[in-house]
XYZ file of C-alpha atoms in Angstrom:
703
model
C 51.587 4.910 -8.880
C 48.812 2.981 -10.807
C 47.975 4.802 -14.080
C 44.426 5.380 -15.410
C 45.077 2.714 -18.180
C 45.946 0.068 -15.342
C 42.810 1.066 -13.422
C 40.711 0.559 -16.538
C 42.189 -2.785 -17.207
C 41.693 -3.907 -13.599
C 37.952 -2.782 -13.834
C 37.527 -4.673 -17.069
C 38.934 -7.740 -15.423
C 36.203 -7.404 -12.728
C 33.613 -7.193 -15.447
C 35.082 -10.392 -17.161
C 35.353 -12.374 -14.119
C 31.609 -11.739 -13.096
C 30.017 -11.250 -16.626
C 27.959 -14.494 -15.914
C 26.748 -13.332 -12.542
C 28.644 -16.318 -11.017
C 30.681 -15.490 -7.881
C 31.401 -18.998 -6.771
C 33.623 -20.650 -9.268
C 36.854 -22.762 -9.376
C 40.420 -21.432 -9.437
C 40.789 -22.833 -13.021
C 37.619 -20.855 -14.225
C 39.116 -17.718 -12.547
C 42.374 -18.228 -14.322
C 40.559 -18.759 -17.660
C 38.716 -15.448 -17.242
C 41.959 -13.692 -16.212
C 43.454 -15.021 -19.439
C 40.320 -13.880 -21.373
C 40.716 -10.394 -20.014
C 44.424 -10.119 -20.698
C 43.901 -11.150 -24.416
C 41.066 -8.610 -24.696
C 43.214 -5.831 -23.347
C 45.819 -6.691 -25.976
C 43.269 -6.305 -28.791
C 43.340 -10.103 -29.091
C 46.640 -10.109 -30.793
C 48.586 -13.441 -31.055
C 50.778 -13.456 -27.921
C 53.234 -16.010 -26.713
C 52.380 -17.612 -23.424
C 55.441 -15.863 -21.640
C 54.311 -12.448 -22.911
C 50.835 -13.252 -21.414
C 52.233 -14.340 -18.085
C 54.365 -10.942 -18.060
C 51.203 -8.836 -18.977
C 49.168 -10.541 -16.186
C 51.795 -9.942 -13.561
C 52.400 -6.357 -14.681
C 48.840 -5.280 -15.010
C 47.073 -7.462 -12.501
C 49.924 -8.334 -9.984
C 48.886 -12.004 -10.280
C 51.192 -14.997 -11.073
C 49.864 -17.684 -13.467
C 52.321 -20.279 -14.643
C 52.865 -21.739 -18.148
C 51.441 -25.029 -17.214
C 48.119 -23.508 -15.864
C 47.807 -21.446 -19.204
C 48.411 -24.652 -21.217
C 45.696 -26.545 -19.010
C 43.219 -23.758 -19.679
C 43.884 -23.926 -23.504
C 43.421 -27.769 -23.507
C 40.305 -27.601 -21.229
C 38.506 -24.938 -23.517
C 39.666 -25.650 -26.958
C 36.753 -23.811 -28.550
C 37.652 -20.554 -26.844
C 41.233 -20.181 -27.999
C 43.211 -20.221 -31.310
C 46.777 -21.464 -31.115
C 49.652 -20.772 -33.585
C 53.532 -21.013 -33.632
C 55.866 -18.155 -34.231
C 59.599 -18.798 -34.195
C 59.062 -22.057 -32.392
C 56.989 -20.284 -29.723
C 53.320 -21.016 -29.235
C 51.049 -18.098 -29.633
C 47.393 -17.776 -28.564
C 44.307 -15.501 -29.043
C 40.603 -15.690 -28.425
C 38.452 -17.469 -30.765
C 36.094 -14.954 -32.812
C 32.961 -16.574 -31.070
C 34.618 -16.328 -27.598
C 35.793 -12.764 -28.265
C 32.307 -11.672 -29.490
C 30.576 -13.118 -26.454
C 32.952 -11.511 -24.085
C 32.749 -8.191 -25.582
C 28.906 -8.109 -25.568
C 28.895 -9.103 -21.814
C 31.707 -6.578 -20.956
C 29.788 -3.652 -22.539
C 26.972 -4.297 -20.032
C 29.029 -5.145 -16.982
C 32.035 -2.701 -17.253
C 31.882 0.242 -14.951
C 33.245 2.458 -17.797
C 29.751 2.222 -19.501
C 27.973 3.660 -16.424
C 30.635 6.225 -15.808
C 30.183 7.622 -19.284
C 26.340 7.473 -19.090
C 26.757 9.498 -15.701
C 29.036 12.082 -17.444
C 26.473 12.439 -20.275
C 23.689 12.927 -17.908
C 25.513 15.385 -15.833
C 26.955 17.293 -18.806
C 30.055 17.945 -16.647
C 33.779 17.988 -17.280
C 34.107 14.377 -18.429
C 37.744 13.823 -17.908
C 37.732 15.364 -14.456
C 34.610 13.357 -13.294
C 36.074 10.062 -14.819
C 39.378 10.472 -12.993
C 37.554 11.245 -9.704
C 35.542 8.123 -9.971
C 38.415 5.985 -11.167
C 40.469 7.068 -8.100
C 37.682 6.440 -5.683
C 36.862 2.901 -7.160
C 40.635 1.928 -7.241
C 41.039 3.419 -3.740
C 37.977 1.062 -2.616
C 39.579 -1.798 -4.413
C 42.883 -1.300 -2.620
C 41.371 -0.726 0.850
C 39.193 -3.918 0.348
C 42.085 -5.925 -0.815
C 44.212 -5.093 2.256
C 41.308 -5.659 4.524
C 40.472 -9.113 3.231
C 44.317 -9.946 3.303
C 44.231 -9.181 6.960
C 41.165 -11.444 7.448
C 42.760 -14.382 5.598
C 46.171 -13.860 7.317
C 46.400 -12.194 10.545
C 50.175 -11.744 10.094
C 49.716 -9.573 7.020
C 51.272 -6.228 7.274
C 48.728 -3.532 6.340
C 50.389 -0.386 7.812
C 49.436 1.484 4.718
C 45.843 0.874 5.029
C 43.462 3.841 5.327
C 39.713 4.080 5.356
C 37.561 5.474 2.612
C 36.572 8.260 5.008
C 40.290 9.212 5.389
C 40.691 9.747 1.558
C 41.895 13.155 0.427
C 38.960 13.935 -1.889
C 37.826 17.490 -2.061
C 34.261 18.590 -1.199
C 33.401 18.882 -4.931
C 34.841 15.427 -5.559
C 33.035 13.790 -2.724
C 29.813 15.276 -4.133
C 30.497 13.691 -7.350
C 31.433 10.394 -5.800
C 28.275 10.279 -3.610
C 26.073 11.398 -6.345
C 27.403 8.729 -8.531
C 26.953 6.082 -5.811
C 23.349 7.324 -5.074
C 22.295 7.262 -8.811
C 19.618 4.712 -9.003
C 20.962 2.265 -11.561
C 21.134 -1.363 -10.673
C 23.650 -2.361 -13.250
C 25.892 0.376 -12.141
C 25.647 -0.895 -8.583
C 26.457 -4.390 -9.698
C 29.545 -3.263 -11.650
C 30.750 -1.548 -8.380
C 30.072 -4.750 -6.431
C 32.033 -6.692 -9.041
C 35.166 -4.386 -8.417
C 34.852 -5.033 -4.813
C 34.347 -8.819 -5.258
C 37.478 -8.840 -7.304
C 39.336 -7.537 -4.339
C 38.229 -10.716 -2.440
C 39.079 -12.864 -5.533
C 42.555 -11.273 -5.674
C 43.155 -12.197 -2.030
C 42.006 -15.836 -2.615
C 44.480 -15.970 -5.587
C 47.425 -14.474 -3.953
C 46.862 -15.992 -0.442
C 50.102 -17.809 0.423
C 48.619 -19.372 3.536
C 46.564 -21.809 1.443
C 43.122 -20.769 2.826
C 41.498 -20.081 -0.436
C 38.469 -22.412 0.277
C 36.081 -19.418 0.757
C 32.725 -21.284 0.912
C 29.517 -20.431 2.686
C 29.575 -23.629 4.795
C 33.084 -22.370 6.207
C 31.531 -18.940 7.133
C 28.376 -20.186 8.765
C 27.751 -20.072 12.560
C 29.775 -16.969 12.904
C 28.662 -14.806 15.834
C 28.377 -11.050 15.168
C 27.971 -8.360 17.946
C 26.262 -5.058 16.786
C 27.695 -1.650 17.698
C 25.216 1.064 18.860
C 25.721 2.901 15.547
C 24.309 0.063 13.728
C 21.318 -0.070 15.984
C 20.733 3.670 15.403
C 20.827 3.053 11.521
C 18.631 -0.034 11.742
C 15.644 1.511 13.573
C 15.868 4.828 11.505
C 17.349 7.246 13.823
C 20.019 8.068 11.160
C 17.250 8.375 8.373
C 15.010 6.201 6.452
C 17.356 5.493 3.641
C 19.958 4.038 6.137
C 17.418 2.063 7.926
C 16.304 0.451 4.599
C 19.919 -0.317 3.551
C 20.869 -1.740 7.038
C 17.720 -3.912 7.114
C 18.803 -5.287 3.733
C 22.257 -5.954 5.153
C 20.998 -7.679 8.314
C 18.520 -9.852 6.464
C 21.526 -11.484 4.626
C 22.741 -12.540 8.023
C 19.444 -14.376 8.656
C 19.706 -16.073 5.183
C 23.252 -17.112 5.828
C 22.384 -18.614 9.355
C 24.752 -16.291 11.106
C 24.067 -15.438 14.879
C 23.454 -11.786 15.870
C 24.100 -10.455 19.288
C 23.969 -7.294 21.199
C 26.193 -7.224 24.302
C 24.991 -5.837 27.611
C 27.521 -3.042 27.176
C 25.841 -2.086 23.778
C 22.302 -2.447 25.185
C 23.068 -0.261 28.185
C 24.882 2.268 25.967
C 21.976 2.477 23.646
C 19.367 2.911 26.258
C 21.582 5.375 28.041
C 22.261 7.437 25.002
C 18.473 7.616 24.213
C 17.786 8.827 27.837
C 20.705 11.346 27.618
C 19.158 12.825 24.211
C 15.678 12.890 25.649
C 16.810 14.755 28.697
C 18.617 17.260 26.520
C 15.428 17.540 24.304
C 13.237 18.213 27.434
C 15.597 21.108 28.503
C 15.696 22.601 25.229
C 12.520 21.891 23.239
C 9.846 24.430 23.056
C 6.287 23.454 22.192
C 5.871 26.299 19.916
C 8.782 25.124 17.756
C 7.540 23.894 14.453
C 8.685 20.422 13.474
C 7.881 21.114 9.726
C 10.176 24.156 9.779
C 12.921 21.944 11.329
C 12.551 19.154 8.731
C 12.527 21.801 5.849
C 16.315 22.668 6.559
C 19.035 20.277 5.846
C 20.570 18.851 8.960
C 22.356 15.694 9.948
C 20.061 12.678 10.355
C 20.067 12.096 14.150
C 17.862 11.849 17.142
C 16.698 15.440 16.625
C 15.378 14.944 13.093
C 14.010 11.493 14.158
C 11.990 13.339 16.915
C 10.542 16.045 14.643
C 9.594 13.396 12.064
C 7.755 11.457 14.967
C 6.268 14.693 16.348
C 5.218 16.552 13.117
C 1.599 15.176 12.885
C 0.988 14.519 16.533
C -1.331 16.391 18.795
C 0.545 14.791 21.919
C 4.198 15.143 21.485
C 5.225 14.325 24.932
C 8.837 13.377 25.144
C 8.249 10.410 27.493
C 5.867 9.079 24.736
C 8.801 9.482 22.207
C 11.168 7.571 24.447
C 8.805 4.735 24.827
C 8.331 4.682 20.951
C 12.065 4.354 20.352
C 12.468 1.596 22.854
C 9.465 -0.219 21.280
C 11.236 0.133 17.929
C 14.295 -1.294 19.425
C 12.406 -4.292 20.790
C 10.867 -4.800 17.264
C 14.246 -4.625 15.648
C 15.692 -7.300 18.130
C 12.686 -9.617 17.555
C 12.569 -9.241 13.834
C 16.344 -10.200 13.231
C 16.302 -12.826 15.972
C 19.046 -10.956 17.834
C 20.143 -12.268 21.162
C 20.845 -10.065 24.112
C 24.087 -11.317 25.758
C 24.432 -10.209 29.411
C 27.066 -12.599 30.498
C 30.295 -10.868 30.447
C 33.374 -13.184 29.496
C 35.732 -11.159 31.824
C 35.875 -9.904 35.313
C 35.906 -6.209 35.864
C 37.062 -6.615 39.419
C 40.232 -8.129 38.159
C 43.174 -5.762 38.349
C 44.805 -6.995 35.051
C 41.641 -6.834 33.174
C 40.867 -3.368 34.500
C 44.348 -2.072 33.435
C 43.924 -3.754 29.980
C 40.500 -1.959 29.317
C 42.171 1.311 30.256
C 44.934 0.744 27.828
C 42.394 -0.192 25.028
C 40.439 2.907 25.938
C 43.406 5.130 25.765
C 44.541 3.561 22.471
C 41.187 3.981 20.704
C 40.987 7.658 22.011
C 44.399 8.590 20.786
C 43.808 6.957 17.355
C 41.062 9.463 16.490
C 41.607 12.922 15.355
C 41.477 15.609 17.897
C 38.047 16.930 16.837
C 36.622 13.503 16.427
C 37.182 11.860 19.833
C 34.031 10.624 21.620
C 33.262 11.302 25.208
C 35.059 8.867 27.568
C 32.203 6.639 28.275
C 31.601 5.763 24.607
C 35.276 4.962 24.203
C 35.244 2.855 27.220
C 32.220 0.985 25.866
C 34.110 0.394 22.625
C 36.983 -0.938 24.595
C 34.841 -3.319 26.709
C 33.225 -4.501 23.504
C 36.655 -5.409 21.925
C 37.681 -7.290 25.097
C 34.258 -8.944 25.023
C 35.007 -10.307 21.521
C 38.732 -11.175 22.283
C 37.640 -13.299 25.210
C 34.913 -15.046 23.173
C 37.462 -15.919 20.536
C 39.534 -17.781 23.104
C 42.737 -17.500 21.188
C 41.412 -18.549 17.827
C 42.771 -15.685 15.869
C 44.628 -17.070 12.855
C 42.322 -16.105 10.095
C 38.600 -15.469 9.222
C 38.014 -19.347 8.997
C 39.580 -19.993 12.494
C 37.716 -17.033 14.114
C 34.088 -17.186 15.147
C 33.332 -13.834 16.812
C 33.308 -10.284 15.201
C 32.066 -6.770 16.107
C 30.013 -5.087 13.239
C 30.417 -1.235 13.399
C 30.191 1.738 10.901
C 32.963 3.581 13.016
C 35.833 3.690 10.429
C 38.257 5.118 13.008
C 37.553 2.116 15.334
C 37.996 -0.285 12.615
C 41.319 1.296 11.403
C 42.618 1.203 15.137
C 41.712 -2.353 15.271
C 43.494 -3.482 12.062
C 46.815 -1.630 13.068
C 47.033 -3.092 16.581
C 48.648 -6.420 16.047
C 48.910 -9.749 14.259
C 45.321 -10.883 15.022
C 42.440 -11.312 12.750
C 40.625 -8.069 13.011
C 37.566 -7.841 15.269
C 35.858 -4.899 13.795
C 34.092 -5.248 10.439
C 32.390 -2.688 8.396
C 28.966 -3.760 7.091
C 30.115 -3.501 3.424
C 33.115 -5.972 4.104
C 30.858 -8.750 5.334
C 28.139 -7.949 2.819
C 30.616 -8.277 -0.033
C 31.354 -11.893 1.176
C 27.696 -12.857 1.803
C 26.469 -11.706 -1.473
C 28.700 -14.205 -3.285
C 26.443 -17.031 -2.091
C 22.831 -15.794 -2.308
C 20.449 -14.535 -5.048
C 21.370 -10.949 -5.499
C 18.496 -8.447 -5.744
C 18.711 -4.911 -6.799
C 18.150 -3.821 -3.269
C 21.209 -5.948 -2.071
C 23.453 -4.159 -4.702
C 21.983 -0.797 -3.636
C 22.517 -1.518 0.035
C 26.098 -2.495 -0.555
C 26.897 0.598 -2.501
C 25.096 2.841 0.025
C 27.800 1.841 2.689
C 30.405 3.320 0.504
C 29.175 6.972 0.643
C 31.743 9.386 1.892
C 31.309 11.991 4.640
C 31.221 15.520 3.205
C 33.075 18.235 4.804
C 30.363 20.645 3.632
C 28.890 22.473 6.644
C 25.608 20.738 7.608
C 24.126 21.924 10.770
C 23.832 19.372 13.493
C 20.184 18.531 14.358
C 20.898 19.466 18.027
C 22.047 22.982 17.093
C 19.116 23.491 14.739
C 16.801 22.443 17.466
C 18.355 24.898 20.052
C 18.101 27.630 17.370
C 14.424 27.006 16.651
C 13.803 26.819 20.388
C 15.184 30.286 20.951
C 13.305 31.651 17.934
C 9.978 30.058 18.985
C 10.159 31.930 22.352
C 9.800 35.148 20.245
C 7.256 33.834 17.758
C 5.027 30.886 17.331
C 4.137 31.849 13.652
C 5.486 29.134 11.287
C 6.185 31.567 8.644
C 8.263 33.909 10.874
C 10.157 30.812 12.324
C 10.908 29.795 8.713
C 12.091 33.290 7.670
C 14.287 33.584 10.798
C 15.876 30.230 10.369
C 16.515 30.997 6.603
C 18.092 34.233 7.603
C 20.488 32.630 10.044
C 21.393 29.972 7.566
C 22.332 32.690 4.936
C 24.594 34.335 7.580
C 26.101 30.951 8.275
C 24.916 31.163 11.957
C 27.346 34.018 12.421
C 27.451 35.144 16.072
C 25.202 32.307 17.198
C 27.294 29.069 17.062
C 30.871 29.094 18.128
C 33.255 26.416 19.324
C 32.592 27.150 23.068
C 28.857 28.064 22.731
C 26.849 26.098 25.460
C 23.109 25.236 24.778
C 21.796 28.105 26.730
C 24.084 30.507 24.894
C 22.709 29.233 21.467
C 19.099 29.558 22.666
C 19.537 33.105 24.114
C 21.543 34.288 21.131
C 18.940 32.948 18.744
C 16.141 34.491 20.766
C 17.913 37.917 20.764
C 18.605 37.605 16.986
C 14.872 36.860 16.486
C 13.826 39.767 18.755
C 16.121 42.208 16.937
C 14.924 40.995 13.382
C 11.413 41.076 14.441
C 11.675 44.525 15.839
C 13.377 45.596 12.671
C 10.480 44.034 10.569
C 7.898 45.969 12.846
C 9.828 49.268 12.295
C 9.848 48.556 8.573
C 6.252 47.772 8.699
C 5.398 51.004 10.593
C 7.231 52.999 7.930
C 5.454 51.132 5.228
C 2.068 51.808 6.903
C 2.923 55.554 7.274
C 3.889 55.628 3.567
C 0.820 53.749 2.808
C -1.438 56.196 4.631
C 0.251 59.120 2.726
C -0.362 57.235 -0.533
C -3.985 56.438 0.589
C -4.664 60.013 1.249
C -3.358 61.082 -2.151
C -5.398 58.386 -3.884
C -8.522 59.421 -1.774
C -8.102 62.882 -3.185
C -7.748 61.676 -6.658
C -10.747 59.297 -6.237
C -12.809 62.232 -4.876
C -12.056 64.287 -7.926
C -12.796 61.346 -10.168
C -15.965 60.639 -8.492
C -17.077 64.316 -8.836
C -16.232 64.171 -12.520
C -18.020 60.875 -12.930
C -21.119 62.166 -11.284
C -21.168 65.247 -13.593
C -20.747 62.787 -16.495
C -23.519 60.695 -15.143
C -26.007 63.529 -15.052
C -25.192 64.390 -18.646
C -25.390 60.786 -19.623
C -28.818 60.500 -17.930
C -30.108 63.432 -20.020
C -28.883 61.844 -23.168
C -30.279 58.562 -22.145
C -33.764 60.213 -21.741
C -33.602 61.944 -25.061
C -32.511 58.649 -26.644
C -35.482 56.938 -24.923
C -37.990 59.461 -26.188
C -36.459 59.225 -29.623
C -36.808 55.417 -29.599
C -40.353 55.711 -28.433
C -41.234 58.248 -31.197
C -39.324 55.999 -33.707
C -41.360 52.916 -32.601
C -44.634 54.979 -32.964
C -43.686 56.097 -36.471
C -42.731 52.534 -37.297
C -46.133 51.354 -36.142
C -48.077 54.013 -38.062
C -45.974 53.522 -41.185
C -46.643 49.662 -40.942
C -50.426 50.421 -40.480
C -50.362 52.640 -43.585
C -48.443 50.143 -45.592
C -50.900 47.500 -44.678
C -53.836 49.599 -45.748
C -52.158 50.258 -48.950
C -51.509 46.402 -49.344
C -55.241 45.745 -48.723
C -56.243 48.300 -51.396
C -53.743 46.678 -53.718
C -55.146 43.276 -52.846
C -58.674 44.474 -53.837
C -57.595 46.406 -56.979
C -58.445 43.384 -59.285
C -62.073 43.874 -58.262
C -62.223 46.769 -60.774
C -61.962 44.133 -63.620
C -63.862 41.276 -61.981
C -67.011 43.221 -61.109
C -67.670 45.035 -64.471
C -66.728 41.985 -66.528
C -69.011 39.577 -64.550
C -71.952 42.126 -64.806
C -71.491 42.317 -68.640
C -71.378 38.672 -69.017
C -74.514 38.254 -66.865
C -76.236 40.861 -68.910
C -75.525 39.164 -72.220
C -76.974 35.863 -70.965
C -80.097 37.575 -69.609
C -80.750 39.192 -73.075
C -80.109 35.762 -74.803
C -82.562 34.051 -72.572
C -85.341 36.579 -71.977
C -85.292 39.087 -74.929
C -85.588 37.219 -78.048
C -86.628 40.033 -80.471
C -83.999 42.548 -79.512
C -81.784 43.661 -82.286
C -78.849 43.944 -79.955
C -79.358 40.533 -78.665
C -76.088 39.150 -79.625
C -76.418 36.058 -77.317
C -79.710 35.077 -79.044
C -78.091 35.273 -82.402
C -75.315 33.051 -81.309
C -77.696 30.385 -79.994
C -79.633 30.514 -83.275
C -76.496 29.968 -85.072
C -75.693 26.935 -82.903
C -79.216 25.476 -83.373
C -78.824 25.739 -87.035
C -75.957 23.248 -87.097
C -76.651 19.835 -88.661
C -74.065 17.946 -86.651
C -75.014 17.056 -83.090
C -71.432 16.929 -81.908
C -70.728 20.398 -83.346
C -73.913 21.635 -81.600
C -72.860 20.230 -78.254
C -69.363 21.682 -78.372
C -70.551 25.174 -79.354
C -73.263 25.066 -76.633
C -70.457 24.179 -74.056
C -68.335 26.972 -75.156
C -71.237 29.352 -75.131
C -72.159 28.808 -71.466
C -68.475 28.649 -70.182
C -68.183 32.443 -69.547
C -71.025 32.333 -67.281
C -69.052 30.073 -64.848
C -66.172 32.568 -65.003
C -68.600 35.262 -64.198
C -69.666 33.396 -61.105
C -66.065 32.740 -59.959
C -65.205 36.520 -60.257
C -68.306 37.433 -58.293
C -67.267 34.899 -55.563
C -63.739 36.301 -55.395
C -65.016 39.844 -55.201
C -67.322 38.873 -52.185
C -64.215 37.072 -50.384
C -62.181 40.167 -50.562
C -64.690 41.984 -48.369
C -64.915 38.931 -45.958
C -63.857 39.899 -42.330
C -61.872 36.719 -41.661
C -60.091 36.901 -45.009
C -59.295 40.596 -44.633
C -57.872 39.790 -40.976
C -55.695 37.028 -42.286
C -54.307 39.276 -45.068
C -53.589 42.073 -42.702
C -51.612 39.596 -40.346
C -49.602 38.339 -43.458
C -48.777 41.863 -44.477
C -47.958 42.998 -41.021
C -45.279 40.160 -40.463
C -43.835 40.861 -43.915
C -43.391 44.568 -43.385
C -42.313 44.196 -39.719
C -39.543 41.641 -40.797
C -38.534 43.998 -43.619
C -38.389 47.012 -41.344
C -36.241 45.239 -38.643
C -33.811 44.194 -41.298
C -33.527 47.713 -42.554
C -33.044 48.994 -39.001
C -30.355 46.481 -38.166
C -28.488 47.130 -41.408
C -28.634 50.829 -40.547
C -27.011 50.130 -37.069
C -24.460 47.809 -38.663
C -23.426 50.589 -41.170
C -23.018 53.085 -38.347
C -20.834 50.850 -36.307
C -18.641 50.237 -39.337
C -18.493 53.867 -39.846
């Protein structure tokens, strides 16, 4: 049994071989890279040539001679360091070569992406890694045996099994498929490298000498397509498979290969479509919701294809659907330049031919497990297609180079039967087999790698309802209700019960429809009963709430009356308060006017006294009390004119002051001046009053 260590070394060898993304190299370069990988595996210790030969044989199952290793060392002197130990030559990688290889391996080795995947999933690392290692080694072993059979038809591959026959648990298959479907181009390339190494291994170990695998030797092959490939290519098995199959078939166009559909396959495809359309006609209910159907996980088949087509259409007539499929089929044929071959290379009326077809049909049928056998016509079609290719080969069956005709099918069981049945180059090829060869010779895009990896997905044993069964269930349910939400609820309920009592091994279509209808009726009646009880309880609750509400309304009305009285009292208080404020402001204004005029008690007497003094001085010269005259005489008695002028000015200055005071006194009784003063005082006192009121409210609120 291959150990995990050996698997790791094998995967690292694949990374070393294709680190430069070059898949078409000479045998010498391949040997050099194998030597690089072996030395890296041994931590680049100095090893004798014989120890290296033993290591390569033990770990990689490859034989490389001493002379071949010496030739490599001489051809690439900068890549290796040589020494001698006890008269034996030892070698190791040069530091530069080792560094270059390790940097490339880190990016290309599948280990890097398995570790990233484990880190992302936060799962049990060792368990996940072992599962993925087992799968990848299993893939490598199957591909190796398959390619060996293609290169040498006499090769015994009795131990060959298909990936789909592997004994992985449901949980392991989920991990494998999730890893394969993880959108990482470098991961996809690393998986392709492992598969490519299987092809490289066959070329290196092929004892028939046919190691000249070149594109020119593989051109002008003719490939007949099976019905299952057509189903995938036009999208019946889902959009993802359509995209991956289109990528695969485009490589055929690039390689200049010839694609054919036999009259057997053409008729089988059209008859199968008619068969499914007739079944849909007898089962489909116009009230079934396509959106509900598509919400639930089912196998991608004609039924999911129909509901995807129907979901946004007002006219979902099944004849239109059939016409749509046939138009897609015609577009597919034209796009990939596929030729329809109606010329059978055999005579069905010939008795020996008829017997041979019956033998082939029996062999194909018996090779399949009991529960996976197709109906007779499908197996007969496979048998005729096999005979068609055999006749086309015209005895050229030695190896892949000698043989021109092949049959591309995704039927693993048919392929397995074909590989086991004799010493002939196999007729049936899986898409991934030929793609792994074609991708060696063309520029590889991320879609190419993704397409290749998608063909490796394993069938999961998890119960996924068939589209046909889901369609029948929805038909039965829709007879009881056209409401989309109710249809969704009923299907969900059935899925939760695992379709218990609805689908059995011997259930007919009408049984499933009737049981689904009865289930929907029972559940809907139960819903109605529950709703009636809820309505009754709701009515009781409503009555109680109405009583509470009535009492509350009565209390509220009483409070409303009381509040109205309080509101009226408050309104009166506010009006009275406003009236008092206005009267208070009016009183304050009048006091302000009085205060404004108070200065007149000084101005008027003082100005009158001054005026009297000047009158005495000017008109009563002889009066003894005429102080003004005495002051004027004193001024006139001055000898200095300047002194006289200054004293005269000072003497008459008070008369101007007296005039000013009299003018001010008159202004304080001027109507316009008084009105302006009233407005000024009103604004001042109103603002002051509002500030006091607001402060009072604020203090009350704080309290």
